[in-house]
Structure formats: C-alpha cells, structure tokens
Amino acid sequence: MSLVPLFAGLTREQQADVATLARPVTVGVGETFVRAGARRAPLFVVHSGMVKLSRTTPDGRSTTLQVLGPGEVGGETWLITGERPENDVVALEDARMCVFEPAALETIVREFPSVGIALLRSLALRLHSAERMLTARTLADVGARLAAYLLDCPTTGRARGAATAHLPMAKKDIATFLGTSPETVSRRLKAFEHEGLIRVRGMDVDIRDPVGLDLRARGA
C-alpha cells in the first residue's frame, strides 16, 4: 500500500486498514480481467506486471488506449460514474493486483477523505494525458505523437535523476498504436536521444528532459 500514490498520504496503520478491504487478484498474460459492458467492475491497483485498457470496434479492430504498470490505478471512471466499462482490461504480463469493490471504496473515502482527493487528482492527470495525446494525434508530426506516448508510459523507477519509463509494447505495436512504421519510431527515438531529451536502454527509456519532451508532444 505504501508504494501506491493513491494511499501514500495515509499512515501505516491506515494503510493496513485499507488493505483489509482489498481483494488480491492474479492475472495471467493475455487474460482479460475486466470486459467491456460488465455489470460490475471494480477499482484496481496494479502491484506487479502490466495491463492494457483496450477498446474493440464493431468491425473487430482493437485499439490500446492506456497501459498501467506497478502502483497505477484503473477503473476510477466507471466506479465514480456508475456506468459500465467501455474498455477491456487485459494483462500484457503476468500481473498481481488489489481490487476494491464499490462498497469498499465508499468506506475508504468516507473514513479517509485524502483518498478521495487522490482519486480526483488521478482522474485529472488521466484527463490531462488524454488531452495531450488527442492534441498530438491531430498533428502531422509523428514525433509529437511519440513524445506524448513516452510521457504516458508507466514509470518503473529513476536512474541518475531521470524518470525511467518502460515501453510496454514492442516497437512494431507502438508504431501501429501511433499510426506510423517501426522504422519511423526508431528514427524518432534516436533523434530524441541526439537532442538530449531521452536515453534508450532496451525497453527502458530515461526521460532526461520531461519539459522539453512535453513541448515536443504539443508540437512546439
């Protein structure tokens, strides 16, 4: 619980109380944890592994909307609005999660208002990310879309003061997601490295200049 931003403001004792309301879930790679249209869908916190939120169109095409890694929260929108989820949640890797049913979350927010504020902050950040990606997708520059994507990748640690993001998909899948080719993705990553914005280490990317990368995402 101490590693989850949603509960970071609670004391150890309070975190222990929250833990008693959580249900642990293990999901295997490729397994669907939440299906679009489900009658009941919980709030969930990823502890290990990665999951993706995807949406399937009527003609059968699937689009990845978001990838969540350790410490990140999903399901806030449908839990707060009471609406059925429109997205599937699928494990990209074997994943361990804590699940909170609506009644449990209501108890937590009532007893610990700071969690409710953290949930609102999480939703605000999610909206900010969505707006940034929407802006980037309207631009012709593939570099803007890639910069926005890198900023929204799950952060798995820090290296030499730079936030380190993990690429949750192979470059060919990232290229498909961004509407470009794997070769273009590779060229743009190298260009970002040359500009001092990032450093690529396999599937890990050190974001050395988040402000500069954000400017690129906005087409500046």
Short mmCIF file of C-alpha atoms in Angstrom, two decimals:
data_model
loop_
_atom_site.label_atom_id
_atom_site.label_comp_id
_atom_site.label_asym_id
_atom_site.label_seq_id
_atom_site.Cartn_x
_atom_site.Cartn_y
_atom_site.Cartn_z
CA MET A 1 0.00 0.00 0.00
CA SER A 2 2.85 2.39 0.79
CA LEU A 3 4.01 2.18 -2.85
CA VAL A 4 0.63 3.23 -4.27
CA PRO A 5 0.25 7.02 -4.72
CA LEU A 6 -3.47 6.71 -4.01
CA PHE A 7 -2.73 5.63 -0.43
CA ALA A 8 0.64 7.30 0.10
CA GLY A 9 -0.88 10.01 2.32
CA LEU A 10 -2.15 7.50 4.88
CA THR A 11 -0.32 6.32 7.96
CA ARG A 12 0.96 2.74 8.20
CA GLU A 13 -1.98 1.83 10.42
CA GLN A 14 -4.47 3.38 8.00
CA GLN A 15 -2.85 1.60 5.05
CA ALA A 16 -3.21 -1.67 6.95
CA ASP A 17 -6.91 -0.91 7.47
CA VAL A 18 -7.34 -0.23 3.74
CA ALA A 19 -5.55 -3.48 2.90
CA THR A 20 -8.23 -5.44 4.77
CA LEU A 21 -10.82 -4.13 2.27
CA ALA A 22 -8.80 -5.17 -0.78
CA ARG A 23 -9.12 -8.45 -2.68
CA PRO A 24 -5.88 -9.78 -4.20
CA VAL A 25 -6.11 -10.94 -7.81
CA THR A 26 -3.54 -12.62 -10.05
CA VAL A 27 -3.99 -12.38 -13.83
CA GLY A 28 -2.01 -14.37 -16.41
CA VAL A 29 -0.54 -12.80 -19.53
CA GLY A 30 -3.22 -12.37 -22.19
CA GLU A 31 -6.04 -12.88 -19.70
CA THR A 32 -8.94 -10.40 -19.67
CA PHE A 33 -9.52 -9.03 -16.19
CA VAL A 34 -12.44 -6.69 -16.98
CA ARG A 35 -14.67 -6.98 -20.03
CA ALA A 36 -16.43 -4.06 -21.68
CA GLY A 37 -20.08 -3.93 -20.65
CA ALA A 38 -19.58 -5.85 -17.41
CA ARG A 39 -22.35 -5.26 -14.87
CA ARG A 40 -19.84 -4.79 -12.04
CA ALA A 41 -16.28 -3.58 -12.47
CA PRO A 42 -14.00 -2.73 -9.54
CA LEU A 43 -11.30 -0.18 -8.94
CA PHE A 44 -7.95 -1.94 -9.20
CA VAL A 45 -4.35 -1.17 -8.30
CA VAL A 46 -1.51 -2.86 -10.20
CA HIS A 47 1.21 -4.18 -7.92
CA SER A 48 3.34 -6.03 -10.48
CA GLY A 49 3.20 -6.63 -14.20
CA MET A 50 1.32 -4.52 -16.73
CA VAL A 51 -2.21 -4.37 -18.07
CA LYS A 52 -3.73 -2.52 -21.00
CA LEU A 53 -7.10 -0.88 -21.45
CA SER A 54 -8.33 -1.53 -24.96
CA ARG A 55 -11.50 -0.94 -26.94
CA THR A 56 -12.82 -3.11 -29.75
CA THR A 57 -14.77 -1.52 -32.60
CA PRO A 58 -17.89 -3.17 -34.08
CA ASP A 59 -15.79 -4.42 -37.02
CA GLY A 60 -13.45 -6.25 -34.64
CA ARG A 61 -10.48 -3.87 -34.54
CA SER A 62 -8.85 -3.41 -31.14
CA THR A 63 -7.18 -0.18 -30.04
CA THR A 64 -4.96 0.17 -26.98
CA LEU A 65 -6.00 3.27 -25.03
CA GLN A 66 -3.80 3.04 -21.98
CA VAL A 67 -1.17 0.88 -20.30
CA LEU A 68 -0.91 0.66 -16.49
CA GLY A 69 2.08 -0.54 -14.51
CA PRO A 70 3.03 -1.03 -10.84
CA GLY A 71 1.43 1.48 -8.47
CA GLU A 72 -1.07 2.74 -11.04
CA VAL A 73 -4.83 2.71 -10.62
CA GLY A 74 -7.57 1.82 -13.07
CA GLY A 75 -11.34 1.83 -13.01
CA GLU A 76 -11.86 5.23 -11.37
CA THR A 77 -14.12 6.49 -14.15
CA TRP A 78 -16.64 3.69 -14.21
CA LEU A 79 -16.61 3.38 -10.43
CA ILE A 80 -17.35 7.07 -9.87
CA THR A 81 -19.90 7.44 -12.70
CA GLY A 82 -21.58 4.10 -12.02
CA GLU A 83 -21.54 3.33 -15.75
CA ARG A 84 -20.49 0.03 -17.24
CA PRO A 85 -16.90 -0.08 -18.54
CA GLU A 86 -16.43 0.56 -22.24
CA ASN A 87 -12.95 -0.96 -22.29
CA ASP A 88 -11.42 -4.38 -21.77
CA VAL A 89 -8.58 -4.71 -19.26
CA VAL A 90 -6.06 -7.30 -20.48
CA ALA A 91 -2.78 -8.41 -18.89
CA LEU A 92 0.31 -7.69 -21.01
CA GLU A 93 2.37 -9.61 -18.45
CA ASP A 94 1.55 -11.82 -15.50
CA ALA A 95 0.10 -9.27 -13.09
CA ARG A 96 -0.82 -9.02 -9.41
CA MET A 97 -3.49 -6.52 -8.40
CA CYS A 98 -5.56 -5.33 -5.46
CA VAL A 99 -9.25 -5.00 -6.23
CA PHE A 100 -11.70 -2.72 -4.41
CA GLU A 101 -15.43 -3.24 -4.88
CA PRO A 102 -17.66 -0.09 -4.89
CA ALA A 103 -18.87 -0.59 -1.31
CA ALA A 104 -15.29 -0.99 -0.07
CA LEU A 105 -14.16 2.16 -1.86
CA GLU A 106 -17.07 4.13 -0.41
CA THR A 107 -15.97 3.04 3.05
CA ILE A 108 -12.37 4.05 2.37
CA VAL A 109 -13.28 7.50 1.02
CA ARG A 110 -15.67 8.12 3.90
CA GLU A 111 -13.06 7.23 6.52
CA PHE A 112 -10.06 8.67 4.70
CA PRO A 113 -11.05 11.77 2.64
CA SER A 114 -7.48 12.16 1.39
CA VAL A 115 -8.03 9.04 -0.74
CA GLY A 116 -10.99 10.75 -2.43
CA ILE A 117 -8.82 13.78 -3.19
CA ALA A 118 -6.12 11.48 -4.57
CA LEU A 119 -8.73 9.82 -6.80
CA LEU A 120 -9.76 13.20 -8.19
CA ARG A 121 -6.09 14.02 -8.79
CA SER A 122 -5.67 10.71 -10.60
CA LEU A 123 -8.66 11.46 -12.83
CA ALA A 124 -7.31 14.96 -13.54
CA LEU A 125 -3.95 13.51 -14.58
CA ARG A 126 -5.72 10.94 -16.75
CA LEU A 127 -7.70 13.72 -18.45
CA HIS A 128 -4.51 15.74 -18.94
CA SER A 129 -2.81 12.75 -20.58
CA ALA A 130 -5.82 12.13 -22.82
CA GLU A 131 -5.88 15.76 -23.92
CA ARG A 132 -2.14 15.69 -24.62
CA MET A 133 -2.45 12.53 -26.73
CA LEU A 134 -5.51 13.92 -28.54
CA THR A 135 -3.56 17.08 -29.37
CA ALA A 136 -0.59 15.01 -30.54
CA ARG A 137 -2.78 12.78 -32.71
CA THR A 138 -4.17 15.80 -34.56
CA LEU A 139 -0.65 16.87 -35.53
CA ALA A 140 1.05 15.58 -38.67
CA ASP A 141 4.36 15.22 -36.81
CA VAL A 142 4.91 11.63 -35.69
CA GLY A 143 7.46 12.95 -33.21
CA ALA A 144 4.70 14.76 -31.29
CA ARG A 145 2.67 11.57 -31.00
CA LEU A 146 5.72 9.59 -29.89
CA ALA A 147 6.67 12.22 -27.30
CA ALA A 148 3.15 12.15 -25.85
CA TYR A 149 3.26 8.36 -25.76
CA LEU A 150 6.58 8.29 -23.89
CA LEU A 151 5.28 10.73 -21.29
CA ASP A 152 2.30 8.46 -20.64
CA CYS A 153 4.27 5.22 -20.36
CA PRO A 154 4.36 3.61 -16.90
CA THR A 155 7.28 4.87 -14.81
CA THR A 156 9.14 1.99 -13.21
CA GLY A 157 11.95 3.80 -11.39
CA ARG A 158 14.53 6.51 -11.56
CA ALA A 159 18.04 6.40 -12.94
CA ARG A 160 20.54 9.20 -12.28
CA GLY A 161 17.77 11.65 -11.55
CA ALA A 162 15.81 10.93 -14.74
CA ALA A 163 12.39 9.30 -14.70
CA THR A 164 12.59 5.88 -16.33
CA ALA A 165 9.66 4.70 -18.41
CA HIS A 166 9.16 1.14 -19.56
CA LEU A 167 7.95 0.51 -23.10
CA PRO A 168 5.07 -1.92 -22.57
CA MET A 169 4.85 -2.96 -26.20
CA ALA A 170 7.26 -3.90 -28.98
CA LYS A 171 8.18 -1.08 -31.37
CA LYS A 172 6.01 -2.56 -34.10
CA ASP A 173 2.99 -2.41 -31.76
CA ILE A 174 3.87 1.13 -30.67
CA ALA A 175 4.10 2.07 -34.35
CA THR A 176 0.64 0.62 -35.00
CA PHE A 177 -0.74 2.48 -31.98
CA LEU A 178 0.75 5.76 -33.23
CA GLY A 179 -0.21 5.21 -36.88
CA THR A 180 3.31 5.01 -38.27
CA SER A 181 6.06 2.47 -39.07
CA PRO A 182 8.57 0.75 -36.73
CA GLU A 183 11.41 2.36 -38.70
CA THR A 184 9.98 5.82 -38.08
CA VAL A 185 9.63 5.09 -34.36
CA SER A 186 13.29 4.01 -34.22
CA ARG A 187 14.43 7.13 -36.09
CA ARG A 188 12.43 9.44 -33.83
CA LEU A 189 13.77 7.78 -30.69
CA LYS A 190 17.32 8.28 -31.96
CA ALA A 191 16.52 11.92 -32.77
CA PHE A 192 15.18 12.46 -29.25
CA GLU A 193 18.37 10.93 -27.86
CA HIS A 194 20.50 13.24 -30.01
CA GLU A 195 18.53 16.23 -28.68
CA GLY A 196 19.19 15.10 -25.10
CA LEU A 197 15.53 14.50 -24.33
CA ILE A 198 15.81 10.79 -23.60
CA ARG A 199 18.18 7.85 -23.37
CA VAL A 200 17.03 4.46 -24.66
CA ARG A 201 18.14 1.31 -22.82
CA GLY A 202 16.35 -1.57 -24.48
CA MET A 203 12.75 -1.44 -23.31
CA ASP A 204 13.58 1.27 -20.77
CA VAL A 205 13.67 4.96 -21.65
CA ASP A 206 15.27 7.53 -19.34
CA ILE A 207 13.37 10.80 -19.75
CA ARG A 208 16.14 13.33 -19.21
CA ASP A 209 14.17 16.44 -20.16
CA PRO A 210 10.45 15.99 -19.40
CA VAL A 211 9.71 19.66 -20.06
CA GLY A 212 11.36 19.52 -23.47
CA LEU A 213 9.59 16.27 -24.30
CA ASP A 214 6.25 17.78 -23.28
CA LEU A 215 6.91 20.72 -25.60
CA ARG A 216 7.56 18.27 -28.44
CA ALA A 217 4.30 16.49 -27.61
CA ARG A 218 2.48 19.80 -28.00
CA GLY A 219 4.11 20.43 -31.36
CA ALA A 220 6.41 23.19 -30.10
#
